Amino acid sequence: MQNQKPSRDHSCPPETVAELGEFGFIADLRRRLPPASGDLKLGVGDDAAWWQPESGSGILTTTDMLVAGVHFDLAYTSAANLGYKSLAVNLSDLAAMGAKPACAYLSLALPAELKKIWLDEYIMAFLGLAAAYNVQLAGGDTVAASELVISVTLNGLVNGLASKNKPVLRSGAKIGDDIYVSGTVGDSFLGLQLLQGRLERSDIDVSGATFLADRHLRPTPRVDLGHRLAASGKVNAMLDISDGVVADLGHLLTASGGLGAELDQAAIPLSRPAFELVTAGLTDCRGLLTGGEDYELLFTANPAVRSKISEIAITAEVALSRIGRITNTEKIFMSVNGVTEELSGRSGYDHFQD
Ligand code: ADP
Ligand code: MG
């Protein structure tokens, strides 16, 4: 009789990243990926990806790095939420330039003891969001490290824009421009406070709490809106709100040559749960304007194009609020019940100073 060797099919499936190994992970990943298509001629599997967009297309690239314990806390961030958010923040950056996303690159530093199931959930959520925006995962790198680090790079194209296919920059704001913001602001900040237990769940109804936590964990990148705004040629300057309205508006004003802004507190768009927390005195409007990670778009446009901007809001199905105007003061002021206050601008989260 022949010696019966245990067949590989019956060996224990890998439970940790160490058991799975780098090549096991890449093989798993390749099984999940659809074949490269369109402008992507060659995706995961060779020494480099081959991407060949139509000649003359403007190619935009953005990259973001997330470190466990710094940018996310595994205690309240699930693998699926992280898979979603690590791509969503890059989609938001391209949206802010008016670009259409195309190819993503995912680099992972993984602790050996990380569970394979965690990684599976992470990848499934990442690929789920990628598919929703027609993004192909074209490559990346996988290494072992003591902390989980995720780096996502995203390429996109600016085609079909009114401004000769030039992306919308932060630097184009003009004195007298209207300032707009999409969606609502401050939800992500409140969601984070809830997740961290700094705001009591009992202070808010269940659906409100879920909404706010979701806005922090799964922000919607305004890709279609950003592209439509850029394609209209009517927007002078744009960025996405990652550091908070005050800090990001400050970045736009500085980039536009040291301009200022006057905001109207009554025009700041708040969600129902955020409004209720403000009304109950549990948070204030200024806090909501300095809290980050809303991933809404902030942009400026000449008052002559207001009706065009309203049309875009309707077509893109995203609310747009006119919150103020650009001035020459080099400062940000806000009118609160008829009284004008200066919003002292901290310039956002600084990784080396905060
Ligand atoms: P090399 O040693 O030539 O750099 P690798 O073994 O690192 O190749 O990667 C093999 C293939 O798998 C490449 O196409 C690479 O882009 C892809 N890849 C590796 N890690 C990832 C990842 N985390 N996400 C997507 N693709 C990956
Ligand atoms: Mg490599």
mmCIF file of C-alpha atoms in Angstrom, residues 63-347:
data_model
loop_
_atom_site.group_PDB
_atom_site.id
_atom_site.type_symbol
_atom_site.label_atom_id
_atom_site.label_comp_id
_atom_site.label_asym_id
_atom_site.label_seq_id
_atom_site.Cartn_x
_atom_site.Cartn_y
_atom_site.Cartn_z
ATOM 1 C CA THR A 63 -1.314 59.225 -1.393
ATOM 2 C CA ASP A 64 -2.203 58.821 2.269
ATOM 3 C CA MET A 65 -0.655 56.880 5.089
ATOM 4 C CA LEU A 66 -2.520 55.556 8.126
ATOM 5 C CA VAL A 67 -0.713 54.311 11.215
ATOM 6 C CA ALA A 68 -2.426 52.247 13.944
ATOM 7 C CA GLY A 69 -2.686 54.235 17.162
ATOM 8 C CA VAL A 70 -2.142 57.528 15.320
ATOM 9 C CA HIS A 71 -4.835 57.698 12.626
ATOM 10 C CA PHE A 72 -7.137 54.968 13.795
ATOM 11 C CA ASP A 73 -7.780 52.932 16.902
ATOM 12 C CA LEU A 74 -8.363 49.230 16.354
ATOM 13 C CA ALA A 75 -10.488 49.246 19.522
ATOM 14 C CA TYR A 76 -13.384 50.909 17.685
ATOM 15 C CA THR A 77 -12.392 50.704 14.013
ATOM 16 C CA SER A 78 -13.364 47.448 12.349
ATOM 17 C CA ALA A 79 -11.350 45.962 9.503
ATOM 18 C CA ALA A 80 -14.257 46.688 7.136
ATOM 19 C CA ASN A 81 -14.505 50.337 8.174
ATOM 20 C CA LEU A 82 -10.760 50.765 7.793
ATOM 21 C CA GLY A 83 -10.785 49.082 4.373
ATOM 22 C CA TYR A 84 -13.470 51.522 3.309
ATOM 23 C CA LYS A 85 -11.951 54.646 4.851
ATOM 24 C CA SER A 86 -8.374 54.065 3.712
ATOM 25 C CA LEU A 87 -9.574 54.310 0.109
ATOM 26 C CA ALA A 88 -12.326 56.890 0.744
ATOM 27 C CA VAL A 89 -9.882 59.560 1.971
ATOM 28 C CA ASN A 90 -7.893 59.246 -1.264
ATOM 29 C CA LEU A 91 -11.066 59.348 -3.373
ATOM 30 C CA SER A 92 -11.929 62.561 -1.535
ATOM 31 C CA ASP A 93 -8.567 64.119 -2.458
ATOM 32 C CA LEU A 94 -9.159 63.410 -6.137
ATOM 33 C CA ALA A 95 -12.750 64.676 -5.856
ATOM 34 C CA ALA A 96 -11.379 67.970 -4.532
ATOM 35 C CA MET A 97 -9.368 68.415 -7.744
ATOM 36 C CA GLY A 98 -12.259 67.394 -10.000
ATOM 37 C CA ALA A 99 -10.516 64.189 -11.105
ATOM 38 C CA LYS A 100 -12.057 60.800 -11.858
ATOM 39 C CA PRO A 101 -10.331 58.022 -9.885
ATOM 40 C CA ALA A 102 -8.789 55.128 -11.831
ATOM 41 C CA CYS A 103 -6.020 52.978 -10.263
ATOM 42 C CA ALA A 104 -5.144 52.346 -6.625
ATOM 43 C CA TYR A 105 -1.952 51.013 -5.023
ATOM 44 C CA LEU A 106 -2.119 49.503 -1.558
ATOM 45 C CA SER A 107 0.940 49.102 0.655
ATOM 46 C CA LEU A 108 0.539 47.232 3.903
ATOM 47 C CA ALA A 109 2.865 46.771 6.875
ATOM 48 C CA LEU A 110 1.286 43.951 8.858
ATOM 49 C CA PRO A 111 2.021 42.603 12.347
ATOM 50 C CA ALA A 112 2.659 38.846 12.095
ATOM 51 C CA GLU A 113 -0.055 38.075 14.670
ATOM 52 C CA LEU A 114 -2.784 39.938 12.756
ATOM 53 C CA LYS A 115 -5.694 37.595 12.046
ATOM 54 C CA LYS A 116 -6.189 36.495 8.439
ATOM 55 C CA ILE A 117 -9.916 37.075 8.846
ATOM 56 C CA TRP A 118 -9.193 40.708 9.741
ATOM 57 C CA LEU A 119 -7.163 41.090 6.560
ATOM 58 C CA ASP A 120 -9.888 39.386 4.473
ATOM 59 C CA GLU A 121 -12.491 41.814 5.813
ATOM 60 C CA TYR A 122 -10.188 44.747 5.214
ATOM 61 C CA ILE A 123 -9.535 43.751 1.593
ATOM 62 C CA MET A 124 -13.189 42.999 0.864
ATOM 63 C CA ALA A 125 -14.285 46.445 2.067
ATOM 64 C CA PHE A 126 -11.446 48.126 0.179
ATOM 65 C CA LEU A 127 -12.326 46.315 -3.040
ATOM 66 C CA GLY A 128 -16.050 46.914 -2.496
ATOM 67 C CA LEU A 129 -15.565 50.676 -2.395
ATOM 68 C CA ALA A 130 -13.069 50.489 -5.278
ATOM 69 C CA ALA A 131 -15.658 48.701 -7.444
ATOM 70 C CA ALA A 132 -18.310 51.289 -6.576
ATOM 71 C CA TYR A 133 -16.072 54.011 -8.038
ATOM 72 C CA ASN A 134 -14.633 51.973 -10.955
ATOM 73 C CA VAL A 135 -11.218 51.931 -9.313
ATOM 74 C CA GLN A 136 -8.886 49.015 -10.075
ATOM 75 C CA LEU A 137 -6.337 47.829 -7.519
ATOM 76 C CA ALA A 138 -3.215 47.873 -9.692
ATOM 77 C CA GLY A 139 -0.468 46.959 -7.221
ATOM 78 C CA GLY A 140 1.154 47.582 -3.887
ATOM 79 C CA ASP A 141 3.594 46.128 -1.423
ATOM 80 C CA THR A 142 3.277 43.899 1.616
ATOM 81 C CA VAL A 143 5.766 43.773 4.483
ATOM 82 C CA ALA A 144 5.855 42.656 8.118
ATOM 83 C CA ALA A 145 6.149 45.270 10.872
ATOM 84 C CA SER A 146 5.370 45.653 14.557
ATOM 85 C CA GLU A 147 2.567 48.212 13.892
ATOM 86 C CA LEU A 148 -0.169 48.100 11.287
ATOM 87 C CA VAL A 149 0.541 50.755 8.640
ATOM 88 C CA ILE A 150 -1.604 51.274 5.546
ATOM 89 C CA SER A 151 -0.577 53.410 2.615
ATOM 90 C CA VAL A 152 -2.918 53.970 -0.318
ATOM 91 C CA THR A 153 -1.975 55.760 -3.526
ATOM 92 C CA LEU A 154 -4.620 56.673 -6.048
ATOM 93 C CA ASN A 155 -4.283 57.831 -9.642
ATOM 94 C CA GLY A 156 -7.043 59.661 -11.436
ATOM 95 C CA LEU A 157 -7.671 61.582 -14.629
ATOM 96 C CA VAL A 158 -8.961 65.028 -15.417
ATOM 97 C CA ASN A 159 -10.804 64.778 -18.701
ATOM 98 C CA GLY A 160 -13.723 66.727 -20.092
ATOM 99 C CA LEU A 161 -13.218 69.749 -17.843
ATOM 100 C CA ALA A 162 -14.183 73.202 -19.109
ATOM 101 C CA SER A 163 -10.803 74.622 -18.060
ATOM 102 C CA LYS A 164 -8.790 72.727 -20.732
ATOM 103 C CA ASN A 165 -8.606 69.646 -18.494
ATOM 104 C CA LYS A 166 -6.839 71.510 -15.710
ATOM 105 C CA PRO A 167 -7.743 70.359 -12.197
ATOM 106 C CA VAL A 168 -9.257 72.823 -9.713
ATOM 107 C CA LEU A 169 -6.565 74.071 -7.330
ATOM 108 C CA ARG A 170 -6.703 75.574 -3.846
ATOM 109 C CA SER A 171 -5.044 78.713 -5.134
ATOM 110 C CA GLY A 172 -7.692 80.254 -7.392
ATOM 111 C CA ALA A 173 -9.991 82.052 -4.899
ATOM 112 C CA LYS A 174 -10.789 85.712 -5.701
ATOM 113 C CA ILE A 175 -11.950 88.565 -3.458
ATOM 114 C CA GLY A 176 -15.758 88.677 -3.508
ATOM 115 C CA ASP A 177 -16.154 84.936 -4.290
ATOM 116 C CA ASP A 178 -18.917 83.042 -2.534
ATOM 117 C CA ILE A 179 -17.723 80.226 -0.252
ATOM 118 C CA TYR A 180 -19.646 76.949 -0.400
ATOM 119 C CA VAL A 181 -19.502 73.703 1.514
ATOM 120 C CA SER A 182 -21.145 70.405 0.575
ATOM 121 C CA GLY A 183 -23.258 68.244 2.905
ATOM 122 C CA THR A 184 -23.023 68.990 6.631
ATOM 123 C CA VAL A 185 -20.014 69.796 8.804
ATOM 124 C CA GLY A 186 -18.821 68.615 12.202
ATOM 125 C CA ASP A 187 -20.498 65.185 12.093
ATOM 126 C CA SER A 188 -17.231 63.273 11.915
ATOM 127 C CA PHE A 189 -15.827 65.187 14.903
ATOM 128 C CA LEU A 190 -18.948 64.374 16.942
ATOM 129 C CA GLY A 191 -18.860 60.753 15.731
ATOM 130 C CA LEU A 192 -15.271 60.427 16.932
ATOM 131 C CA GLN A 193 -16.214 61.924 20.314
ATOM 132 C CA LEU A 194 -18.979 59.333 20.633
ATOM 133 C CA LEU A 195 -16.659 56.465 19.656
ATOM 134 C CA GLN A 196 -14.067 57.648 22.156
ATOM 135 C CA GLY A 197 -16.680 57.988 24.905
ATOM 136 C CA ARG A 198 -16.056 61.736 25.234
ATOM 137 C CA LEU A 199 -19.703 62.328 24.370
ATOM 138 C CA GLU A 200 -22.305 60.207 26.121
ATOM 139 C CA ARG A 201 -24.442 57.959 23.925
ATOM 140 C CA SER A 202 -27.336 58.708 26.264
ATOM 141 C CA ASP A 203 -27.175 62.371 25.194
ATOM 142 C CA ILE A 204 -28.389 61.450 21.745
ATOM 143 C CA ASP A 205 -30.912 59.082 20.164
ATOM 144 C CA VAL A 206 -29.695 55.804 18.659
ATOM 145 C CA SER A 207 -30.188 56.747 15.016
ATOM 146 C CA GLY A 208 -28.412 60.077 15.555
ATOM 147 C CA ALA A 209 -25.469 58.347 17.255
ATOM 148 C CA THR A 210 -25.228 55.757 14.458
ATOM 149 C CA PHE A 211 -25.349 58.510 11.841
ATOM 150 C CA LEU A 212 -22.525 60.480 13.504
ATOM 151 C CA ALA A 213 -20.308 57.422 14.088
ATOM 152 C CA ASP A 214 -20.843 56.394 10.454
ATOM 153 C CA ARG A 215 -19.871 59.842 9.224
ATOM 154 C CA HIS A 216 -16.551 59.347 11.041
ATOM 155 C CA LEU A 217 -15.975 55.720 10.083
ATOM 156 C CA ARG A 218 -17.398 55.712 6.544
ATOM 157 C CA PRO A 219 -17.290 59.206 5.032
ATOM 158 C CA THR A 220 -18.800 59.554 1.550
ATOM 159 C CA PRO A 221 -16.210 60.884 -0.902
ATOM 160 C CA ARG A 222 -17.858 63.558 -3.094
ATOM 161 C CA VAL A 223 -16.375 62.225 -6.328
ATOM 162 C CA ASP A 224 -19.269 62.935 -8.702
ATOM 163 C CA LEU A 225 -19.899 66.377 -7.199
ATOM 164 C CA GLY A 226 -16.211 67.330 -7.453
ATOM 165 C CA HIS A 227 -16.071 66.269 -11.078
ATOM 166 C CA ARG A 228 -19.247 68.165 -11.986
ATOM 167 C CA LEU A 229 -18.060 71.320 -10.229
ATOM 168 C CA ALA A 230 -14.704 71.145 -12.035
ATOM 169 C CA ALA A 231 -16.322 70.311 -15.381
ATOM 170 C CA SER A 232 -18.556 73.406 -15.121
ATOM 171 C CA GLY A 233 -15.480 75.650 -15.141
ATOM 172 C CA LYS A 234 -17.297 77.902 -12.637
ATOM 173 C CA VAL A 235 -15.334 76.997 -9.510
ATOM 174 C CA ASN A 236 -12.263 79.106 -8.706
ATOM 175 C CA ALA A 237 -10.730 77.112 -5.831
ATOM 176 C CA MET A 238 -11.585 73.852 -4.082
ATOM 177 C CA LEU A 239 -10.328 71.423 -1.437
ATOM 178 C CA ASP A 240 -11.733 68.674 0.744
ATOM 179 C CA ILE A 241 -12.262 69.143 4.464
ATOM 180 C CA SER A 242 -9.882 66.824 6.245
ATOM 181 C CA ASP A 243 -8.574 69.183 8.953
ATOM 182 C CA GLY A 244 -11.815 71.075 9.650
ATOM 183 C CA VAL A 245 -13.575 73.993 7.924
ATOM 184 C CA VAL A 246 -11.497 76.709 9.622
ATOM 185 C CA ALA A 247 -8.109 75.051 8.997
ATOM 186 C CA ASP A 248 -8.898 73.990 5.439
ATOM 187 C CA LEU A 249 -10.428 77.327 4.513
ATOM 188 C CA GLY A 250 -7.216 78.804 5.952
ATOM 189 C CA HIS A 251 -5.166 76.580 3.608
ATOM 190 C CA LEU A 252 -7.231 77.765 0.632
ATOM 191 C CA LEU A 253 -6.887 81.444 1.636
ATOM 192 C CA THR A 254 -3.127 81.137 2.085
ATOM 193 C CA ALA A 255 -2.727 79.314 -1.241
ATOM 194 C CA SER A 256 -4.803 82.027 -2.935
ATOM 195 C CA GLY A 257 -2.297 84.707 -1.959
ATOM 196 C CA GLY A 258 -3.221 85.578 1.639
ATOM 197 C CA LEU A 259 -6.942 86.341 1.370
ATOM 198 C CA GLY A 260 -9.553 86.374 4.154
ATOM 199 C CA ALA A 261 -13.111 85.216 4.648
ATOM 200 C CA GLU A 262 -16.351 86.239 6.313
ATOM 201 C CA LEU A 263 -18.620 83.385 7.345
ATOM 202 C CA ASP A 264 -22.224 83.494 8.506
ATOM 203 C CA GLN A 265 -22.827 81.085 11.388
ATOM 204 C CA ALA A 266 -26.525 80.797 10.498
ATOM 205 C CA ALA A 267 -25.565 79.402 7.066
ATOM 206 C CA ILE A 268 -23.269 76.627 8.389
ATOM 207 C CA PRO A 269 -25.006 73.353 7.440
ATOM 208 C CA LEU A 270 -25.527 71.028 10.402
ATOM 209 C CA SER A 271 -27.093 67.581 10.413
ATOM 210 C CA ARG A 272 -30.115 66.999 12.644
ATOM 211 C CA PRO A 273 -28.059 65.151 15.331
ATOM 212 C CA ALA A 274 -25.359 67.850 15.298
ATOM 213 C CA PHE A 275 -28.003 70.593 15.533
ATOM 214 C CA GLU A 276 -29.625 68.845 18.502
ATOM 215 C CA LEU A 277 -26.291 68.545 20.313
ATOM 216 C CA VAL A 278 -25.625 72.261 19.732
ATOM 217 C CA THR A 279 -29.125 73.169 20.946
ATOM 218 C CA ALA A 280 -28.617 71.038 24.067
ATOM 219 C CA GLY A 281 -25.361 72.906 24.736
ATOM 220 C CA LEU A 282 -23.296 69.694 24.457
ATOM 221 C CA THR A 283 -21.166 71.067 21.640
ATOM 222 C CA ASP A 284 -20.808 74.427 19.934
ATOM 223 C CA CYS A 285 -20.726 75.558 16.361
ATOM 224 C CA ARG A 286 -17.095 76.691 16.629
ATOM 225 C CA GLY A 287 -16.063 73.186 17.714
ATOM 226 C CA LEU A 288 -17.825 71.735 14.688
ATOM 227 C CA LEU A 289 -15.939 74.132 12.412
ATOM 228 C CA THR A 290 -12.554 73.076 13.786
ATOM 229 C CA GLY A 291 -13.202 69.310 13.954
ATOM 230 C CA GLY A 292 -11.752 67.412 11.012
ATOM 231 C CA GLU A 293 -12.432 64.473 8.728
ATOM 232 C CA ASP A 294 -15.778 65.489 7.232
ATOM 233 C CA TYR A 295 -14.425 64.902 3.708
ATOM 234 C CA GLU A 296 -16.924 67.383 2.345
ATOM 235 C CA LEU A 297 -15.871 69.774 -0.431
ATOM 236 C CA LEU A 298 -15.233 73.448 0.234
ATOM 237 C CA PHE A 299 -15.011 75.716 -2.806
ATOM 238 C CA THR A 300 -15.350 79.285 -4.007
ATOM 239 C CA ALA A 301 -17.128 80.744 -7.040
ATOM 240 C CA ASN A 302 -18.114 84.157 -8.363
ATOM 241 C CA PRO A 303 -21.590 85.297 -7.164
ATOM 242 C CA ALA A 304 -22.606 85.590 -10.846
ATOM 243 C CA VAL A 305 -22.716 81.773 -11.148
ATOM 244 C CA ARG A 306 -25.021 81.031 -8.178
ATOM 245 C CA SER A 307 -27.781 79.534 -10.316
ATOM 246 C CA LYS A 308 -25.280 77.209 -12.059
ATOM 247 C CA ILE A 309 -23.978 76.022 -8.661
ATOM 248 C CA SER A 310 -27.577 75.332 -7.533
ATOM 249 C CA GLU A 311 -28.156 73.269 -10.687
ATOM 250 C CA ILE A 312 -25.031 71.188 -9.989
ATOM 251 C CA ALA A 313 -26.211 70.542 -6.423
ATOM 252 C CA ILE A 314 -29.483 69.195 -7.782
ATOM 253 C CA THR A 315 -27.869 67.004 -10.469
ATOM 254 C CA ALA A 316 -25.235 65.618 -8.099
ATOM 255 C CA GLU A 317 -27.860 65.155 -5.372
ATOM 256 C CA VAL A 318 -25.654 66.754 -2.726
ATOM 257 C CA ALA A 319 -26.734 69.791 -0.711
ATOM 258 C CA LEU A 320 -24.505 72.834 -1.178
ATOM 259 C CA SER A 321 -24.559 75.704 1.321
ATOM 260 C CA ARG A 322 -23.243 79.197 0.701
ATOM 261 C CA ILE A 323 -21.529 79.926 4.018
ATOM 262 C CA GLY A 324 -19.729 83.210 3.367
ATOM 263 C CA ARG A 325 -17.480 85.159 1.048
ATOM 264 C CA ILE A 326 -13.831 85.808 0.310
ATOM 265 C CA THR A 327 -12.374 89.119 1.559
ATOM 266 C CA ASN A 328 -8.973 90.815 1.516
ATOM 267 C CA THR A 329 -8.530 90.793 5.324
ATOM 268 C CA GLU A 330 -6.146 87.796 5.624
ATOM 269 C CA LYS A 331 -8.321 86.604 8.515
ATOM 270 C CA ILE A 332 -11.443 84.501 8.991
ATOM 271 C CA PHE A 333 -14.377 86.261 10.635
ATOM 272 C CA MET A 334 -17.763 84.806 11.455
ATOM 273 C CA SER A 335 -20.969 86.685 12.019
ATOM 274 C CA VAL A 336 -22.818 85.191 15.016
ATOM 275 C CA ASN A 337 -26.283 86.700 15.626
ATOM 276 C CA GLY A 338 -25.176 89.978 14.080
ATOM 277 C CA VAL A 339 -21.888 90.163 16.017
ATOM 278 C CA THR A 340 -18.662 89.577 14.099
ATOM 279 C CA GLU A 341 -16.016 87.377 15.761
ATOM 280 C CA GLU A 342 -12.584 86.349 14.527
ATOM 281 C CA LEU A 343 -12.043 82.602 14.178
ATOM 282 C CA SER A 344 -8.472 82.135 15.295
ATOM 283 C CA GLY A 345 -7.129 79.664 12.807
ATOM 284 C CA ARG A 346 -5.081 76.819 14.080
ATOM 285 C CA SER A 347 -3.827 75.414 10.847
#
